[in-house]
Short mmCIF file of C-alpha atoms in Angstrom, two decimals:
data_model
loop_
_atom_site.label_atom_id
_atom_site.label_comp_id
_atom_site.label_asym_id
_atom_site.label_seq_id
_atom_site.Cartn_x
_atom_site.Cartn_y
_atom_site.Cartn_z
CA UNK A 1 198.56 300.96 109.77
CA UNK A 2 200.16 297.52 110.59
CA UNK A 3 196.68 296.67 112.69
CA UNK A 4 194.66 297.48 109.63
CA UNK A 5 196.85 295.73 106.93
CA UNK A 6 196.30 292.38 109.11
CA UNK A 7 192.48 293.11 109.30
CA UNK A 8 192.37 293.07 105.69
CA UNK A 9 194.55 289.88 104.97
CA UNK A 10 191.97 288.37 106.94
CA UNK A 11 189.28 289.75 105.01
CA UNK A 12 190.76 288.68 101.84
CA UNK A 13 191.62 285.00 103.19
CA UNK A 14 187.96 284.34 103.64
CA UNK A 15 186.60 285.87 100.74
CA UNK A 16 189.03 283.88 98.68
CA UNK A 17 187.91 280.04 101.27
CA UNK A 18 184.06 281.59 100.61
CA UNK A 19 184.83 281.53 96.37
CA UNK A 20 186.50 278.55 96.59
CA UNK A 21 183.74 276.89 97.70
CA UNK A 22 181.54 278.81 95.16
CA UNK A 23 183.30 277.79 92.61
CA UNK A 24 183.17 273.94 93.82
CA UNK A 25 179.16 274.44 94.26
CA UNK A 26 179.02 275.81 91.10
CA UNK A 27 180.98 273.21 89.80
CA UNK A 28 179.34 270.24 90.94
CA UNK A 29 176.13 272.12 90.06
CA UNK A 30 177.20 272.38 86.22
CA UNK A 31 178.04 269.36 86.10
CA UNK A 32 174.79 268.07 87.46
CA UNK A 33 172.95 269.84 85.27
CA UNK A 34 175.66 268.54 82.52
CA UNK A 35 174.56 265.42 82.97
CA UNK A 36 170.69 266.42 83.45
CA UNK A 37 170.85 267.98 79.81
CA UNK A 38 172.61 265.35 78.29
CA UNK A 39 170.63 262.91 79.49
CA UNK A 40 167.20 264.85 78.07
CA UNK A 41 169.14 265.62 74.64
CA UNK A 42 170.09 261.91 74.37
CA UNK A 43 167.11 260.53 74.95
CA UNK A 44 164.97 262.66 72.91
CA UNK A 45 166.15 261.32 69.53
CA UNK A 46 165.48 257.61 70.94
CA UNK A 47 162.12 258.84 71.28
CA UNK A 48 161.66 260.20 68.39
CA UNK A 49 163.46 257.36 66.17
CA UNK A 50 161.01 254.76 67.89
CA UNK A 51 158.15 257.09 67.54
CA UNK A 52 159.37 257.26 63.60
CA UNK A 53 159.55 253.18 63.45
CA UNK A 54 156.12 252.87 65.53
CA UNK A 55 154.89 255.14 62.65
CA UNK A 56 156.48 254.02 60.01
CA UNK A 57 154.83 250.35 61.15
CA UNK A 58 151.55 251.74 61.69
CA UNK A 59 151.49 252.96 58.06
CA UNK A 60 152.46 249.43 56.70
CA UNK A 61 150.12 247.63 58.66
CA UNK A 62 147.81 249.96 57.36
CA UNK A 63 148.68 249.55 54.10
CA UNK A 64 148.63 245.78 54.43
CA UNK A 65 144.81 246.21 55.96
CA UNK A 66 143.89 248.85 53.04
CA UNK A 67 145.17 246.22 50.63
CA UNK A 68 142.75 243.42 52.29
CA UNK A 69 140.02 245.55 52.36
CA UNK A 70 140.75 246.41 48.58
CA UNK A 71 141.35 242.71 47.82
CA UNK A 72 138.06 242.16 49.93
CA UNK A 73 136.02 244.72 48.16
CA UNK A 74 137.73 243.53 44.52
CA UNK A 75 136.25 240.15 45.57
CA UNK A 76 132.99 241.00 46.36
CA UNK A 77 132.53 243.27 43.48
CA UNK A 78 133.73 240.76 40.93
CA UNK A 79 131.07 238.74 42.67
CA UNK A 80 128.50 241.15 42.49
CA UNK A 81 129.32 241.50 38.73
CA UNK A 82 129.18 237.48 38.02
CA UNK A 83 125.77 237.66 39.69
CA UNK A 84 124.75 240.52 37.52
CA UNK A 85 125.85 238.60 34.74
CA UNK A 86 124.65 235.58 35.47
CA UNK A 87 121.01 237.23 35.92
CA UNK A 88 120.73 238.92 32.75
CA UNK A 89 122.07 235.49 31.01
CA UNK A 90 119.15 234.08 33.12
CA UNK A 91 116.31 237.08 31.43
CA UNK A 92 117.86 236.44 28.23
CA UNK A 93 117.40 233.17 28.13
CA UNK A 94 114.12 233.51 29.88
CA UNK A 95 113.25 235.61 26.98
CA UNK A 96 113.78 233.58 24.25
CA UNK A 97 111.73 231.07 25.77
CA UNK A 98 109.21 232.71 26.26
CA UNK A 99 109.80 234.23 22.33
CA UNK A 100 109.77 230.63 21.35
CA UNK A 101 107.09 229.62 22.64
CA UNK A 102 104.69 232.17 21.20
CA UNK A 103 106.24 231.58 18.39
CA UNK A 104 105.25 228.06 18.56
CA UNK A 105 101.63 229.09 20.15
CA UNK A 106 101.28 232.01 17.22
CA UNK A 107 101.81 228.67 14.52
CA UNK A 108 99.43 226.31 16.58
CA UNK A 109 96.70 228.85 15.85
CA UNK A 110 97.69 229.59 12.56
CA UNK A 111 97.64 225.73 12.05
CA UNK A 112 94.21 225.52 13.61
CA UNK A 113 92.76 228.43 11.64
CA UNK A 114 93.68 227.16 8.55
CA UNK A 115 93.13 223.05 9.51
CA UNK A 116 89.97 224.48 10.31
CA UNK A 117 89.91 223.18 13.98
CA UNK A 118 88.75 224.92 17.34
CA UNK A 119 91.22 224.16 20.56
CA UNK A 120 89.16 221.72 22.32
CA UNK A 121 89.47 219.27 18.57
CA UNK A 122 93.17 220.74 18.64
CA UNK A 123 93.79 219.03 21.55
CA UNK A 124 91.76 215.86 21.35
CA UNK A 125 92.52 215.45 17.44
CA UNK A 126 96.14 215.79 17.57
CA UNK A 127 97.11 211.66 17.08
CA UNK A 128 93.11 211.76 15.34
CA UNK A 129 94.57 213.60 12.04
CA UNK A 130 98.45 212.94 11.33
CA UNK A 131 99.56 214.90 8.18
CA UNK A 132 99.95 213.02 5.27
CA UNK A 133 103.59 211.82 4.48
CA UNK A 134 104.51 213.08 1.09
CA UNK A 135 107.93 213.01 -0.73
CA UNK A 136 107.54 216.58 -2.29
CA UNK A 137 104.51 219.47 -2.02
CA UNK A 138 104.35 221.51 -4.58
CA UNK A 139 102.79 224.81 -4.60
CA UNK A 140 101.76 226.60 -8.12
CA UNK A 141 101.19 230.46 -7.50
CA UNK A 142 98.44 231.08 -9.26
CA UNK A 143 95.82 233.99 -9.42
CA UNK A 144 91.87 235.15 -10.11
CA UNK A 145 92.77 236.27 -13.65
CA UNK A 146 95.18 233.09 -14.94
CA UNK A 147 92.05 230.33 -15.84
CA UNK A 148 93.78 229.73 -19.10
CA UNK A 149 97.75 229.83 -17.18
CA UNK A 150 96.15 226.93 -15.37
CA UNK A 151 94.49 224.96 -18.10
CA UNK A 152 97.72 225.26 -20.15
CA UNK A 153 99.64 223.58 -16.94
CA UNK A 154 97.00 221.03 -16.29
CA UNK A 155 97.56 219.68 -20.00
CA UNK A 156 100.77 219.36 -20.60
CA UNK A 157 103.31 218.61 -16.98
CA UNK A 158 100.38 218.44 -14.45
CA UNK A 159 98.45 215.13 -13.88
CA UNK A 160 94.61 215.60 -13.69
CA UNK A 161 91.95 213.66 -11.90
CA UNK A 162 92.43 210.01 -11.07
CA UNK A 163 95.80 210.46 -12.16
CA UNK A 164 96.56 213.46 -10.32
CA UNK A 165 95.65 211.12 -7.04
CA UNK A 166 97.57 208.12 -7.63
CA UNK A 167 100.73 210.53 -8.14
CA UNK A 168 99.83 211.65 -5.11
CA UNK A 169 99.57 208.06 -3.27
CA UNK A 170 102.04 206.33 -5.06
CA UNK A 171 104.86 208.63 -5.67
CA UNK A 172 104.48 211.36 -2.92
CA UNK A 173 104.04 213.87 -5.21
CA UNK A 174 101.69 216.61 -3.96
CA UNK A 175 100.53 218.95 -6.71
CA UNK A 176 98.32 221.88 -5.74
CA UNK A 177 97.18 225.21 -7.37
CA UNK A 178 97.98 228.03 -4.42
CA UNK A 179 95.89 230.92 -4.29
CA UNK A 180 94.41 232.98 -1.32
CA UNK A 181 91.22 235.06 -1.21
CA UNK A 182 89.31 238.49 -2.87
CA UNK A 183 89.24 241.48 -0.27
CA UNK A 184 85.20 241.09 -0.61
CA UNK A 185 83.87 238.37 0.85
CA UNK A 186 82.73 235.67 -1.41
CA UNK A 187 82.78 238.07 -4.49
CA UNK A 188 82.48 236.17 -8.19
CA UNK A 189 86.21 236.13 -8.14
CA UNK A 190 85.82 233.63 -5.08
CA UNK A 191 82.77 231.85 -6.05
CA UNK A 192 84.96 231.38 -9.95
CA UNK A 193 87.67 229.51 -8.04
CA UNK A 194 85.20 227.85 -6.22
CA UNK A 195 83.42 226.36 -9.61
CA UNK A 196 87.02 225.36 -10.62
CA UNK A 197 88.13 223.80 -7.39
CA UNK A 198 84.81 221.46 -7.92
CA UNK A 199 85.77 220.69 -11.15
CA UNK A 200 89.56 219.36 -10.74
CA UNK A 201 89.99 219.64 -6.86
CA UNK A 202 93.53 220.69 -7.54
CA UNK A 203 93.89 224.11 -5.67
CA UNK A 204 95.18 224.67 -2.27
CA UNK A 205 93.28 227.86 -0.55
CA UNK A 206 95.12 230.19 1.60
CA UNK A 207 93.63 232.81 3.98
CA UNK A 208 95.71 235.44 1.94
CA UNK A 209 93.66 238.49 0.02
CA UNK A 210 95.35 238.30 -3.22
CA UNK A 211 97.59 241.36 -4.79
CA UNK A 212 100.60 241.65 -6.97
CA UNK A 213 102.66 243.14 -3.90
CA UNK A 214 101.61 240.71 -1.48
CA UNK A 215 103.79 237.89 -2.82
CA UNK A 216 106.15 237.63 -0.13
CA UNK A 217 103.20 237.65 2.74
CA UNK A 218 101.39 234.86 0.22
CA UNK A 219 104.77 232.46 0.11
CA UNK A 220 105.28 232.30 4.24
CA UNK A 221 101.48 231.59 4.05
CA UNK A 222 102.02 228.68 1.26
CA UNK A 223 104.91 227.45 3.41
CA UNK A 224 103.07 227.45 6.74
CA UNK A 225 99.60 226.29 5.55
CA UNK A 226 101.28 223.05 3.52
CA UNK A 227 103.64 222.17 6.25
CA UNK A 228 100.27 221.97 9.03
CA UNK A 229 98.62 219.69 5.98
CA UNK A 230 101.33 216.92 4.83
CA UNK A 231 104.93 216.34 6.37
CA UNK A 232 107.01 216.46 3.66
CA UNK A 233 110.88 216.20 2.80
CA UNK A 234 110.51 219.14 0.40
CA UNK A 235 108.17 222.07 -0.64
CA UNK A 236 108.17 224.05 -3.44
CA UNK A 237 107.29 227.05 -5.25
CA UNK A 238 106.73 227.55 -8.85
CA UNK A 239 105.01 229.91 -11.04
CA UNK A 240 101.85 228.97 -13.10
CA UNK A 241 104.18 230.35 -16.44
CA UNK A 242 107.05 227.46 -16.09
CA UNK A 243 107.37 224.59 -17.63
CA UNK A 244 108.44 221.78 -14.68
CA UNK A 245 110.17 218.07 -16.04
CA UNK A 246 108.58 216.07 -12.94
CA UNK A 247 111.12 213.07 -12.93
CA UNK A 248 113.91 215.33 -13.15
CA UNK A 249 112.93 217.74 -10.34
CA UNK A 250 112.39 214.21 -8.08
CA UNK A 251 115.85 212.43 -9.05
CA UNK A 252 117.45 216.00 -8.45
CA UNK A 253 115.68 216.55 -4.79
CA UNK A 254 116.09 212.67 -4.10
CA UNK A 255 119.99 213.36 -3.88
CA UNK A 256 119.39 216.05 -1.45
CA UNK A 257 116.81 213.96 0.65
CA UNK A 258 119.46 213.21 3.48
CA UNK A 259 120.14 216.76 3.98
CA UNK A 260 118.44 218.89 6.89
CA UNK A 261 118.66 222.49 5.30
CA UNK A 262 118.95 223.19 1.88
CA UNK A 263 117.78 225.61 -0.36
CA UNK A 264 117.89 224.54 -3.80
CA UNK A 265 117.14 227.00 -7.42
CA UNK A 266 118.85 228.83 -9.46
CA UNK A 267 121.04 231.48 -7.57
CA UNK A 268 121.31 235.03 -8.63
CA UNK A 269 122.51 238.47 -7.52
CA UNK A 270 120.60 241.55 -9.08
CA UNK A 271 120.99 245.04 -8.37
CA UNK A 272 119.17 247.04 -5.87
CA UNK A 273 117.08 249.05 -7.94
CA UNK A 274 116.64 252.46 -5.40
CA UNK A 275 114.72 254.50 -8.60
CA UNK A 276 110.43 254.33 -7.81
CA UNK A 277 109.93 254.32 -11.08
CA UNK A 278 111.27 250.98 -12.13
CA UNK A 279 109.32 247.63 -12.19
CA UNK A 280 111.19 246.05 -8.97
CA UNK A 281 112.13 248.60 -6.72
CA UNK A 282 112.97 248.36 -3.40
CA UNK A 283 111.96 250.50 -0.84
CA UNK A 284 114.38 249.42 1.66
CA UNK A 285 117.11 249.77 -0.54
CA UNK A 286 119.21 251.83 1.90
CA UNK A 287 119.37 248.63 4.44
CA UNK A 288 121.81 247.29 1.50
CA UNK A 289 124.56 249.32 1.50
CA UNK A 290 125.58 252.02 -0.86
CA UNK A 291 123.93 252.65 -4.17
CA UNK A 292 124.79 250.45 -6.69
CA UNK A 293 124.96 247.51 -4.74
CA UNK A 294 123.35 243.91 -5.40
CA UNK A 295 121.49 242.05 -3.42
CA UNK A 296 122.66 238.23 -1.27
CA UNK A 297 122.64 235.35 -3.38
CA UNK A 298 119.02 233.97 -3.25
CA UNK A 299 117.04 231.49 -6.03
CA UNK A 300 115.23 233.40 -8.36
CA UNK A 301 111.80 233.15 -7.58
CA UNK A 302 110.32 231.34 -10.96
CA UNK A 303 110.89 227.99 -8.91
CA UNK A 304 112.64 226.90 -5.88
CA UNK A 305 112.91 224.02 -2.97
CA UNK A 306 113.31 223.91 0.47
CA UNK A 307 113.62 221.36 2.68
CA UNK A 308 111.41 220.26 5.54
CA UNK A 309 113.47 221.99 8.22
CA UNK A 310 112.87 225.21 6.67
CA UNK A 311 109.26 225.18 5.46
CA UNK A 312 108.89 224.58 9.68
CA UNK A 313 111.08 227.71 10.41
CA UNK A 314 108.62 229.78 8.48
CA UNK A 315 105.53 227.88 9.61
CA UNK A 316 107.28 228.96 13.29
CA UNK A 317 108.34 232.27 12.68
CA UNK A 318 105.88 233.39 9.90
CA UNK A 319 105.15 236.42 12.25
CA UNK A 320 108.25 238.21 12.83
CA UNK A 321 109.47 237.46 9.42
CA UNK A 322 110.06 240.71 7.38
CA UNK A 323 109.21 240.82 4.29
CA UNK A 324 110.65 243.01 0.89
CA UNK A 325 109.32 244.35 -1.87
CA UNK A 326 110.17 241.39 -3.79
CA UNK A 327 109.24 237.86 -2.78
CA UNK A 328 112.42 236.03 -4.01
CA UNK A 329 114.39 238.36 -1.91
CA UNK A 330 112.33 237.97 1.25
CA UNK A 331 112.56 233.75 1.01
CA UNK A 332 116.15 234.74 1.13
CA UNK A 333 117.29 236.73 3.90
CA UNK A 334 115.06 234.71 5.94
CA UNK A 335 117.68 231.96 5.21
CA UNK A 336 120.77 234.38 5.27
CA UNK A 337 121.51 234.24 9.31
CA UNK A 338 120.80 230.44 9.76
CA UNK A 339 123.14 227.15 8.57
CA UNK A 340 121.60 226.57 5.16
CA UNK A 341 122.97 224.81 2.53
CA UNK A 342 122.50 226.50 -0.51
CA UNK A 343 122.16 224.24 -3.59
CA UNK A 344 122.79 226.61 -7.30
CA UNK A 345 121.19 224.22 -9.55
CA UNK A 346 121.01 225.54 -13.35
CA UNK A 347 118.58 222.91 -14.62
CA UNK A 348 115.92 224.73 -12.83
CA UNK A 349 116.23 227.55 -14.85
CA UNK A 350 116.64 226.47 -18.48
CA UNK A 351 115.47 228.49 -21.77
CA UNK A 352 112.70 227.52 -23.33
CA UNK A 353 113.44 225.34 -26.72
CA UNK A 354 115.78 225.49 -28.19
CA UNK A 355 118.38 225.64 -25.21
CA UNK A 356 116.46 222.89 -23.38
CA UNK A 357 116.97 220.44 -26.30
CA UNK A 358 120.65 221.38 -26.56
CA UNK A 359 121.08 220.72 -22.65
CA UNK A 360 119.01 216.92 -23.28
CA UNK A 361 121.60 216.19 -25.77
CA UNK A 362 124.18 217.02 -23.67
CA UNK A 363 123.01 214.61 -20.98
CA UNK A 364 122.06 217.83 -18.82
CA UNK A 365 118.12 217.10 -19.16
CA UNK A 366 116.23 220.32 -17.60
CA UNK A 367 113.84 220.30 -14.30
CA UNK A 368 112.04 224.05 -15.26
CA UNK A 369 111.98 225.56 -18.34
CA UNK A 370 111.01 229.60 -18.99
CA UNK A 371 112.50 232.84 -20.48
CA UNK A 372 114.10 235.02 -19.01
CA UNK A 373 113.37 238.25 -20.61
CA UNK A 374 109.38 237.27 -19.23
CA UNK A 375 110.09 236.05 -15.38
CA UNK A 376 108.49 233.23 -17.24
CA UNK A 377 107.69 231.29 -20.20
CA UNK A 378 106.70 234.57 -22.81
CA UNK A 379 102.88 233.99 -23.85
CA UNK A 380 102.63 231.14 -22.02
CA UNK A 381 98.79 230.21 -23.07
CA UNK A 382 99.89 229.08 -26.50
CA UNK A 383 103.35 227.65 -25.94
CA UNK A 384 103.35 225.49 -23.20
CA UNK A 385 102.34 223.10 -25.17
CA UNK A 386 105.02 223.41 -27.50
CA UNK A 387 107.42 223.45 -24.96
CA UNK A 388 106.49 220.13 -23.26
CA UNK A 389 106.09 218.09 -26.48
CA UNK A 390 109.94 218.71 -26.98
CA UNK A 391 110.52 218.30 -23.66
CA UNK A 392 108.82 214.99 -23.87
CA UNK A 393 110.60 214.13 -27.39
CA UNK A 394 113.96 215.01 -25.82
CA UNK A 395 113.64 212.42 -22.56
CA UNK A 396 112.11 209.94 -24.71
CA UNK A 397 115.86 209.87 -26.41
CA UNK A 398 117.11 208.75 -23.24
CA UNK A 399 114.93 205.57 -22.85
CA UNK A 400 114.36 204.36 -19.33
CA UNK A 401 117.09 204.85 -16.57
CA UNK A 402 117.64 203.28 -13.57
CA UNK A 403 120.30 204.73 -10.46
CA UNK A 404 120.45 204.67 -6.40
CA UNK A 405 120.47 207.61 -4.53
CA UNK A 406 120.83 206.67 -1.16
CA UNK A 407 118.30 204.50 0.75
CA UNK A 408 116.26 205.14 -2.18
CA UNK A 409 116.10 204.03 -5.68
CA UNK A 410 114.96 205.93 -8.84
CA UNK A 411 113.55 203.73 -11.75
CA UNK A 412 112.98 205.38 -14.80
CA UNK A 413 111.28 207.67 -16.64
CA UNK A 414 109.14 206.54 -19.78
CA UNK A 415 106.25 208.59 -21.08
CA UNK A 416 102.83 207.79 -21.13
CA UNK A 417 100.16 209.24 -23.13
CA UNK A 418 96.23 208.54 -24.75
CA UNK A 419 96.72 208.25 -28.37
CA UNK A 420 96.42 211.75 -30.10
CA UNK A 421 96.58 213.48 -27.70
CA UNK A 422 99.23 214.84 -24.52
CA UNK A 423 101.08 213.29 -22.70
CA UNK A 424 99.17 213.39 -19.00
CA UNK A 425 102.36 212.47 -16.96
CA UNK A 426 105.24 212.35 -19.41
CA UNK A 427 106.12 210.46 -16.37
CA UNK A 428 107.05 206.98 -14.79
CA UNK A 429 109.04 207.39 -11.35
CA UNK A 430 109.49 204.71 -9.04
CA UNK A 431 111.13 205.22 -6.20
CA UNK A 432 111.38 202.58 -3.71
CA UNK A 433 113.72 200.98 -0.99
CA UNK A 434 116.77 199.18 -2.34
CA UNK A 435 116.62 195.54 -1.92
CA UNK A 436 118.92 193.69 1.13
#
């Protein structure tokens, strides 16, 4: 028993050396693999927190290079755009060129049509026939059926013959009797004003066929045909059923002369009549607004002046100008866009007697005398003549005057007449350069 008690201490010795050393192994082996561990789980978030930075400085730089591109493509597009720009500045200016110049090239034909020149004397006559300088043109609408309109106005404010010609030549004063054409070619309306023409050679002939409701085509006609004939400071329109006071209407435009654009009569504002039945409706009424609204200011179209700058813009752009039903209306909104001075000047639209010998007294002598309630002077035939003798018996009161007016000066205006009968010119105007 004592033999197998000491064969089992022995046993239990080395099992205990043999777990000792286990346990040592094991030991060292733990903390081997401590270490091992730790080091992995350490370095792990290092990795990761410069993988986060690398990132994170990826993304700016890529942000920065996003923002360059951006900037880049910002650049270029704004480019692109001021190009685009640039080009369609470039067309529209091209454009109006080109606009302009068949303007101009629609004018030169209309100037050689009515001169009555082919191109090759167009362009070898040029210098060969200058227009003839003239201080005013004035244009008397006139038609087929008013003989006796145009007798009354040749006896009483209009010059005739000889003296007709040396008002032209010594004054600058351009009268002429407007008046187009028949639809039938020479017809006895034609041939009528041809027999007249040969008699006082006082008419100006426009290739216009005459009508009522052509008035507004007929005035850009008048404008451009007497602008390609005599360069003058001022052209005018008046009816063949007003009255006109000659030295009056040339002191008033002679105060004007050293303006480029104006546009000088008396200045209204009627309604716009919509209704078909009345005697001025407008067709286009509905480009003017609501019903019930007037028309722009424009002179009322018994008589009126423009300047030289103007008659040229409708000589240029008689084409594309539109015209209204009514002629005083189309003269002006073809003014109503462009810098134009426009002159409201009463005296050119005076009642017949006896308001026109109330204004003389008053010092406010008239330049165009008619009625109202007739868009000219009622029965006209029978009283013009009775309308310039007090005309003529209310300047006479006035004796002769003489004033400057600019470069120019104004002498006068006496009355001259053949004994028992009219006064021919009821008018002596000088106007000359002042002396130095």
């Amino acid at each position: 028993m004592r033999g197998r008690n000491s064969s089992g201490s022995s046993s239990n010795s080395s099992d205990s050396r043999v777990s000792v050393r286990w346990i040592l192994l094991l030991c060292m082996s733990s903390f081997a693999l401590g270490l091992l561990f730790s080091n992995r789980f350490w370095s792990v978030p290092e990795s990761n927190t410069q993988f986060i930075s690398r990132q994170r400085q990826d993304q700016e730089l890529q942000v920065v290079s996003e923002d360059c591109i951006t900037k880049t493509k910002l650049g270029q597009d704004k480019d692109v755009i001021d190009e685009v720009n640039k080009t369609h500045e470039a067309i529209q200016s091209l454009d109006k060129m080109i606009s302009t110049l068949q303007m101009e090239v629609a004018a030169t034909r209309s100037s050689q049509e009515l001169t009555g020149m082919d191109g090759s004397q167009a362009m070898s006559g040029t210098n060969q026939q200058k227009k003839k300088k003239a201080f005013i043109v004035i244009g008397i609408n006139t038609a087929f059926s008013s003989r006796k309109r145009r007798d009354s106005v040749r006896e009483t404010w209009m010059p005739q013959g000889d003296k007709l010609q040396q008002l032209e030549k010594e004054k600058g004063i351009v009268i002429r009797f407007m008046i187009g054409h028949s639809a039938t070619s020479n017809s006895i309306l034609d041939r009528a004003i041809d027999s007249e023409e040969a008699q006082h050679n006082d008419f100006l002939r426009l290739e216009h066929v005459e009508g009522y409701h052509e008035l507004s085509a007929k005035t850009k006609i008048f404008f451009s045909t007497a602008v390609a004939k005599w360069d003058a400071e001022f052209y005018i329109k008046v009816d063949d059923d007003v009255h006109v006071n000659l030295g009056m209407l040339a002191a008033t435009l002679a105060r004007h002369r050293s303006k480029p654009r104006v546009y000088i009569g008396c200045m209204k504002s009627g309604p716009v009549l919509s209704n078909k039945n009345v005697k001025y409706h407008e067709p286009e009424y509905w480009k003017f607004g609501e019903e019930g609204n007037k028309y722009f200011r424009h002179a009322t179209g018994q008589i009126y002046a423009i300047s030289k700058d103007l008659a040229t813009y409708i000589s240029i752009n008689q084409p594309i100008l539109h015209k209204y039903a009514n002629e005083d209306v189309s003269l002006g909104a073809w003014f109503i866009g462009l810098e134009v001075e426009h002159i409201d000047e009463h005296n050119m639209c005076c009642r017949t007697p006896p308001e026109c010998e109330w204004k003389a007294r008053a010092g406010n002598v008239c330049i165009a005398s008619f009625d109202w309630s007739c868009s000219g002077i009622c029965r006209s035939v029978e009283r013009m003549k009775y309308i310039h003798e007090s005309v003529v018996k209310e300047m006479e009161l006035f004796g002769v005057l003489s004033f400057d007016v600019g470069l120019w000066r104004i002498r006068g205006w006496s009355f001259y007449s053949k004994a028992g009968t009219l006064p021919l010119g009821f008018l002596r105007l000088k106007i000359e350069m002042p002396c130095k």
